[in-house]
Amino acid sequence: MLVDKFDRTFPYLRLSITEICNFSCQYCLPDGYKKTGNENFLRLDEIDRLVDAFIELGVWKIRLTGGEPTIRQDFTKIARMISKRPEIKTLAFTTNGYKLKEHAQEWHDAGLNAVNISIDSLNAKRFHDITGHNRMNEVRAGIDKALEVGFEKVKINVVLLKGVNDDELDLYLDYIKDTRISVRYIELMQTGDNLTYFNKFHQSADHIRNQLLERGWVENLRAIGDGPAVNFTHPNYQGSIGIIAPYSKDFCTGCNRLRITSSGDLRLCLFGNIGIPLRHQLQSDDQKEPLKALIHKQLEYKASSHFLAMGDTGIMTNLSSTGG
Ligand code: SAM
Ligand code: SF4
């Protein structure tokens, strides 16, 4: 089991499989994805060895992310390869949903059992303005399909943006009244690339928290092993609301995840200052023990928290490059 010096355990791996994305979300890739020359993302065999090592280190939940993970031609193959490992209880992915309606069944059949879909507005025009794509209805149809084909967990990610979508809570509440969807409000995070945007549009998640409390929603008690989201429920609603507030005081105490970039670097924190290359240890099956030792050793350097409040975003330029 991976345990750091603050007694946090890490059963959860976020694995980025590409930096490429077809959307141009204003806070992430406002000018769309531009080739960097580093499009040599982890291959299937490398992912297999990586997953094998992390399973032996106690990981049982993996999220495929990016960039847009479903852009990879071999996305279904990757899912199938990971899900055949009985130790992996949750195989999730985060997607902008552009292909979800078409492929939900295939991806569920491939063993993915949880999906987070980003949908920052339920107003089609706003959705278009934020993402650069007029596809809100398509994405919503994809969410319906994900529920229909039986994904165990369906979550919607909403990045809270001041003056843009911060008046939409009631629309999301209507949406989840009779559906088992969890909406996750994420506070806009500063990244290396987005300072001007961040200063203009960052809104504290208290804005949502206060409205939820006024409407009779109850904050759930946090259990050991819960991630950093704070969850709210209401007896009249089938769905739930989560708040992810990285600027809040105790955010990092619940950290339970490690990240791997699409080129195979281990990131101990989304906002950390180093990436630890693992790829050289993924080239043959006999490298598993040194790989595990390297991961163990590096975990000693995981800091107690990030320094975002001081404007230190580490080496992360935007979330698509690190894996969101
Ligand atoms: N392309 C996929 C998607 O958008 O769902 C997966 C990758 S994306 C980087 C993962 C999540 O990070 C999305 O929900 C996105 O809205 C969120 N995100 C990206 N940049 C962010 C930022 N600066 N602050 C907060 N959330 C951000
Ligand atoms: Fe693409 Fe996701 Fe970033 Fe939007 S948030 S630009 S969909 S990687």
Coordinates of C-alpha atoms and ligand atoms in Angstrom, one line a residue:
M1 CA 0.0 0.0 0.0
L2 CA 1.2 3.5 -0.8
V3 CA 1.3 5.7 2.3
D4 CA 3.0 9.1 2.5
K5 CA 4.6 10.7 5.6
F6 CA 1.3 12.4 6.4
D7 CA -0.5 9.0 6.6
R8 CA -2.4 9.6 3.4
T9 CA -3.0 6.5 1.3
F10 CA -3.2 6.4 -2.5
P11 CA -5.6 3.8 -3.9
Y12 CA -6.5 6.0 -6.8
L13 CA -4.5 6.8 -10.0
R14 CA -5.4 9.4 -12.5
L15 CA -3.9 8.3 -15.8
S16 CA -3.6 10.8 -18.6
I17 CA -3.5 9.1 -22.0
T18 CA -3.3 12.1 -24.3
E19 CA -2.8 15.8 -24.1
I20 CA -4.8 16.4 -27.3
C21 CA -8.3 17.8 -27.0
N22 CA -10.9 18.8 -29.6
F23 CA -12.6 21.4 -27.4
S24 CA -11.2 24.9 -26.5
C25 CA -12.6 25.6 -23.0
Q26 CA -11.8 29.2 -22.1
Y27 CA -10.1 28.3 -18.8
C28 CA -8.1 25.3 -20.2
L29 CA -7.2 25.5 -23.9
P30 CA -8.7 28.8 -25.1
D31 CA -6.9 28.6 -28.4
G32 CA -7.5 24.9 -28.8
Y33 CA -4.8 22.3 -28.7
K34 CA -1.5 23.2 -30.4
K35 CA 0.9 20.5 -31.4
T36 CA 4.0 20.5 -29.2
G37 CA 6.0 17.8 -30.9
N38 CA 5.6 15.6 -27.7
E39 CA 2.7 13.6 -29.0
N40 CA 4.4 10.4 -28.1
F41 CA 1.9 9.2 -25.5
L42 CA 2.2 6.1 -23.4
R43 CA 1.7 2.9 -25.5
L44 CA -0.6 0.1 -24.6
D45 CA 2.2 -2.2 -23.4
E46 CA 3.6 0.6 -21.2
I47 CA 0.2 1.3 -19.7
D48 CA -0.2 -2.4 -19.0
R49 CA 3.1 -2.5 -17.0
L50 CA 2.3 0.7 -15.2
V51 CA -1.1 -0.6 -14.1
D52 CA 0.4 -3.9 -13.1
A53 CA 2.9 -2.1 -10.8
F54 CA 0.3 0.2 -9.3
I55 CA -2.0 -2.7 -8.6
E56 CA 0.8 -4.3 -6.6
L57 CA 1.1 -1.0 -4.7
G58 CA -2.6 -1.1 -3.7
V59 CA -4.3 0.9 -6.4
W60 CA -7.9 -0.2 -7.1
K61 CA -9.3 2.8 -8.8
I62 CA -8.1 4.3 -12.1
R63 CA -9.4 7.2 -14.0
L64 CA -8.5 7.7 -17.7
T65 CA -8.2 11.4 -18.5
G66 CA -6.4 13.9 -20.6
G67 CA -6.8 16.1 -22.8
E68 CA -9.7 14.3 -24.2
P69 CA -9.1 10.6 -23.5
T70 CA -11.7 9.3 -25.9
I71 CA -9.8 10.9 -28.8
R72 CA -7.3 8.0 -28.7
Q73 CA -8.1 5.4 -31.3
D74 CA -7.2 2.6 -28.8
F75 CA -9.3 4.1 -26.0
T76 CA -11.6 1.0 -25.8
K77 CA -8.6 -1.3 -26.0
I78 CA -7.0 0.5 -23.1
A79 CA -10.2 0.2 -21.1
R80 CA -10.5 -3.5 -21.8
M81 CA -6.9 -4.2 -20.9
I82 CA -7.2 -2.4 -17.5
S83 CA -10.7 -3.7 -16.6
K84 CA -9.7 -7.3 -17.1
R85 CA -7.6 -6.9 -13.9
P86 CA -9.9 -8.0 -11.0
E87 CA -8.0 -5.8 -8.6
I88 CA -9.4 -2.7 -10.3
K89 CA -12.8 -2.1 -8.8
T90 CA -13.5 1.3 -10.4
L91 CA -12.4 2.2 -13.9
A92 CA -13.5 5.7 -14.6
F93 CA -13.0 8.3 -17.3
T94 CA -13.4 12.0 -17.6
T95 CA -14.7 13.3 -20.9
N96 CA -16.1 16.3 -22.6
G97 CA -18.8 13.9 -23.9
Y98 CA -18.5 14.6 -27.6
K99 CA -18.6 10.9 -28.5
L100 CA -20.5 9.5 -25.5
K101 CA -23.9 8.9 -27.1
E102 CA -22.4 6.9 -29.9
H103 CA -19.9 4.9 -27.7
A104 CA -21.4 4.6 -24.2
Q105 CA -22.5 1.0 -24.7
E106 CA -19.1 0.0 -26.2
W107 CA -17.2 1.7 -23.4
H108 CA -19.4 0.2 -20.7
D109 CA -18.9 -3.2 -22.3
A110 CA -15.2 -2.6 -22.2
G111 CA -15.4 -2.5 -18.4
L112 CA -15.6 1.2 -17.7
N113 CA -18.0 1.7 -14.8
A114 CA -17.8 5.3 -13.9
V115 CA -17.9 8.5 -16.0
N116 CA -17.5 12.2 -15.3
I117 CA -18.8 14.4 -18.1
S118 CA -17.9 18.1 -18.2
I119 CA -20.9 20.3 -18.8
D120 CA -20.2 23.8 -17.6
S121 CA -23.6 25.3 -18.6
L122 CA -27.1 24.0 -19.2
N123 CA -27.7 26.9 -21.5
A124 CA -26.7 26.0 -25.1
K125 CA -25.3 29.4 -26.0
R126 CA -23.2 29.6 -22.8
F127 CA -22.0 26.1 -23.3
H128 CA -20.9 27.1 -26.8
D129 CA -19.2 30.2 -25.6
I130 CA -17.3 28.4 -22.8
T131 CA -16.2 25.3 -24.8
G132 CA -16.0 26.7 -28.4
H133 CA -18.5 24.0 -29.5
N134 CA -22.3 24.2 -30.0
R135 CA -22.8 20.7 -28.6
M136 CA -24.7 20.9 -25.4
N137 CA -27.6 18.9 -26.6
E138 CA -25.3 16.2 -27.9
V139 CA -23.4 16.0 -24.6
R140 CA -26.7 15.8 -22.7
A141 CA -27.9 13.0 -24.9
G142 CA -24.6 11.2 -24.1
I143 CA -25.3 11.6 -20.4
D144 CA -28.7 10.0 -20.9
K145 CA -27.1 7.2 -22.8
A146 CA -24.5 6.6 -20.1
L147 CA -27.3 6.2 -17.5
E148 CA -29.3 4.0 -19.8
V149 CA -26.4 1.5 -20.5
G150 CA -25.8 1.2 -16.8
F151 CA -22.7 3.1 -15.8
E152 CA -22.7 2.7 -12.0
K153 CA -21.5 6.3 -11.4
V154 CA -22.4 9.2 -13.6
K155 CA -21.0 12.6 -12.5
I156 CA -21.2 16.0 -14.2
N157 CA -18.3 18.4 -13.7
V158 CA -19.1 22.1 -13.7
V159 CA -16.3 24.6 -13.4
L160 CA -17.8 27.5 -11.4
L161 CA -17.3 30.8 -13.3
K162 CA -18.2 34.2 -11.9
G163 CA -20.8 36.0 -14.0
V164 CA -20.9 33.2 -16.5
N165 CA -22.6 30.1 -15.0
D166 CA -22.9 31.0 -11.3
D167 CA -26.7 31.5 -11.6
E168 CA -27.5 28.0 -12.8
L169 CA -27.7 26.0 -9.6
D170 CA -31.4 25.6 -9.9
L171 CA -31.1 24.3 -13.5
Y172 CA -28.7 21.6 -12.3
L173 CA -30.9 20.8 -9.3
D174 CA -33.9 20.3 -11.6
Y175 CA -31.7 18.1 -13.8
I176 CA -30.8 15.8 -10.9
K177 CA -34.2 15.7 -9.1
D178 CA -35.1 12.4 -10.6
T179 CA -31.8 11.1 -11.9
R180 CA -29.0 9.5 -10.1
I181 CA -26.4 12.0 -11.3
S182 CA -23.8 13.7 -9.0
V183 CA -23.0 17.2 -10.1
R184 CA -19.5 18.3 -9.0
Y185 CA -18.9 22.0 -8.8
I186 CA -15.2 22.7 -9.2
E187 CA -13.7 26.0 -8.3
L188 CA -11.8 27.5 -11.1
M189 CA -8.1 26.8 -10.5
Q190 CA -5.2 29.1 -11.5
T191 CA -2.8 27.4 -13.9
G192 CA 0.4 28.5 -15.5
D193 CA -1.5 29.7 -18.6
N194 CA -4.7 31.3 -17.3
L195 CA -3.9 34.0 -14.7
T196 CA -5.9 36.8 -16.4
Y197 CA -8.9 34.5 -16.9
F198 CA -8.6 33.2 -13.3
N199 CA -8.5 36.7 -11.8
K200 CA -11.6 37.7 -13.8
F201 CA -13.8 34.6 -13.3
H202 CA -12.7 32.8 -10.1
Q203 CA -15.6 32.5 -7.7
S204 CA -15.5 30.9 -4.3
A205 CA -17.4 27.6 -4.0
D206 CA -19.1 29.1 -0.9
H207 CA -21.4 30.8 -3.4
I208 CA -22.9 27.3 -4.2
R209 CA -22.5 25.9 -0.7
N210 CA -24.6 28.8 0.8
Q211 CA -27.4 28.4 -1.8
L212 CA -27.5 24.6 -1.1
L213 CA -27.8 25.1 2.6
E214 CA -30.5 27.7 2.1
R215 CA -32.4 25.1 0.0
G216 CA -32.2 22.4 2.7
W217 CA -29.3 20.4 1.3
V218 CA -27.2 18.7 4.0
E219 CA -23.4 18.3 4.0
N220 CA -22.5 14.6 4.4
L221 CA -20.1 13.6 7.1
R222 CA -16.7 12.8 5.6
A223 CA -15.4 9.3 6.0
I224 CA -11.7 8.3 6.0
G225 CA -10.7 7.6 2.5
D226 CA -13.1 10.1 1.0
G227 CA -11.4 12.3 -1.6
P228 CA -11.3 16.0 -1.5
A229 CA -14.9 16.6 -2.6
V230 CA -17.5 17.7 0.0
N231 CA -20.9 16.1 -0.8
F232 CA -24.4 17.3 -0.3
T233 CA -27.7 15.4 -0.4
H234 CA -31.4 16.2 -0.1
P235 CA -34.2 13.8 0.6
N236 CA -36.3 15.0 -2.3
Y237 CA -33.5 14.5 -4.9
Q238 CA -32.2 11.4 -6.4
G239 CA -28.9 13.1 -7.5
S240 CA -26.3 14.7 -5.3
I241 CA -24.0 17.7 -5.4
G242 CA -20.3 17.7 -4.7
I243 CA -18.1 20.7 -4.2
I244 CA -14.4 20.7 -5.1
A245 CA -12.8 23.7 -3.5
P246 CA -9.0 23.5 -3.9
Y247 CA -8.5 26.8 -2.2
S248 CA -10.2 25.6 1.0
K249 CA -8.1 25.1 4.1
D250 CA -8.3 21.3 4.4
F251 CA -8.5 20.3 0.8
C252 CA -5.2 18.4 0.7
T253 CA -5.7 16.4 3.8
G254 CA -8.2 14.2 1.9
C255 CA -5.8 13.7 -1.1
N256 CA -5.9 10.0 -2.1
R257 CA -4.6 10.2 -5.7
L258 CA -1.5 10.2 -7.7
R259 CA -1.2 11.2 -11.4
I260 CA 0.6 10.0 -14.4
T261 CA 1.0 12.3 -17.4
S262 CA 0.5 11.1 -20.9
S263 CA 4.3 10.8 -21.4
G264 CA 4.7 8.7 -18.3
D265 CA 5.7 11.2 -15.6
L266 CA 4.5 10.7 -12.1
R267 CA 3.1 13.8 -10.6
L268 CA 2.7 13.7 -6.8
C269 CA 0.4 16.8 -6.9
L270 CA -1.5 18.6 -9.6
F271 CA 0.3 21.7 -8.7
G272 CA 3.7 20.2 -7.8
N273 CA 7.0 21.4 -9.0
I274 CA 8.4 18.1 -10.3
G275 CA 7.5 15.4 -12.7
I276 CA 9.3 12.1 -12.1
P277 CA 9.9 10.2 -15.3
L278 CA 8.8 6.6 -15.1
R279 CA 8.7 5.7 -18.8
H280 CA 12.2 4.3 -18.9
Q281 CA 11.0 1.7 -16.3
L282 CA 8.1 0.6 -18.5
Q283 CA 10.0 -0.9 -21.3
S284 CA 10.1 -4.6 -20.2
D285 CA 8.3 -6.8 -17.8
D286 CA 11.3 -7.4 -15.6
Q287 CA 11.4 -3.7 -14.6
K288 CA 8.5 -4.0 -12.2
E289 CA 10.4 -4.1 -8.9
P290 CA 12.7 -1.1 -9.7
L291 CA 9.6 0.7 -10.9
K292 CA 7.7 0.1 -7.7
A293 CA 10.8 1.1 -5.6
L294 CA 11.0 4.3 -7.5
I295 CA 7.4 5.2 -6.9
H296 CA 7.7 4.3 -3.2
K297 CA 10.8 6.5 -2.9
Q298 CA 9.3 9.5 -4.7
L299 CA 6.2 9.4 -2.5
E300 CA 8.4 10.5 0.4
Y301 CA 8.6 13.8 -1.3
K302 CA 4.9 14.4 -1.5
A303 CA 4.2 17.8 0.2
S304 CA 1.4 18.2 2.8
S305 CA -0.4 20.6 0.5
H306 CA -0.2 22.7 -2.6
F307 CA 0.7 26.5 -2.6
L308 CA -2.1 27.6 -4.9
A309 CA -3.3 30.3 -2.5
M310 CA 0.1 32.0 -3.0
G311 CA -0.3 31.8 -6.7
D312 CA 2.2 28.9 -7.1
T313 CA 0.8 26.6 -9.7
G314 CA 3.9 24.5 -10.0
I315 CA 4.9 23.2 -13.4
M316 CA 1.4 22.8 -14.7
T317 CA 0.6 25.0 -17.6
N318 CA -3.0 23.8 -18.1
L319 CA -5.0 20.8 -17.0
S320 CA -5.1 19.2 -20.4
S321 CA -1.3 18.9 -20.4
T322 CA -1.1 17.3 -16.9
G323 CA -4.3 15.4 -16.9
G324 CA -7.3 16.9 -15.1
Ligands
SAM1 N1 -11.4 16.7 -21.6 C1 -12.0 16.1 -20.5 C2 -13.0 16.9 -19.9 O1 -13.0 18.1 -20.1 O2 -13.8 16.4 -19.1 C3 -11.0 15.6 -19.4 C4 -9.8 16.5 -19.1 S1 -10.3 18.0 -18.3 C5 -8.7 18.7 -18.1 C6 -10.8 17.4 -16.7 C7 -11.6 18.4 -15.9 O3 -10.8 19.5 -15.5 C8 -12.8 19.0 -16.6 O4 -14.0 18.8 -15.9 C9 -12.5 20.4 -16.7 O5 -13.6 21.2 -16.7 C10 -11.6 20.6 -15.5 N2 -10.7 21.8 -15.6 C11 -9.8 22.1 -16.6 N3 -9.2 23.2 -16.4 C12 -9.6 23.6 -15.1 C13 -9.3 24.7 -14.3 N4 -8.4 25.6 -14.6 N5 -9.9 24.8 -13.1 C14 -10.8 23.9 -12.7 N6 -11.1 22.9 -13.5 C15 -10.6 22.7 -14.7
SF4_2 FE1 -10.5 19.9 -23.5 FE2 -11.3 19.1 -21.2 FE3 -9.6 21.1 -21.4 FE4 -12.1 21.4 -22.1 S1 -11.4 21.0 -20.1 S2 -10.2 22.1 -23.3 S3 -12.6 19.5 -22.9 S4 -9.2 19.0 -21.9

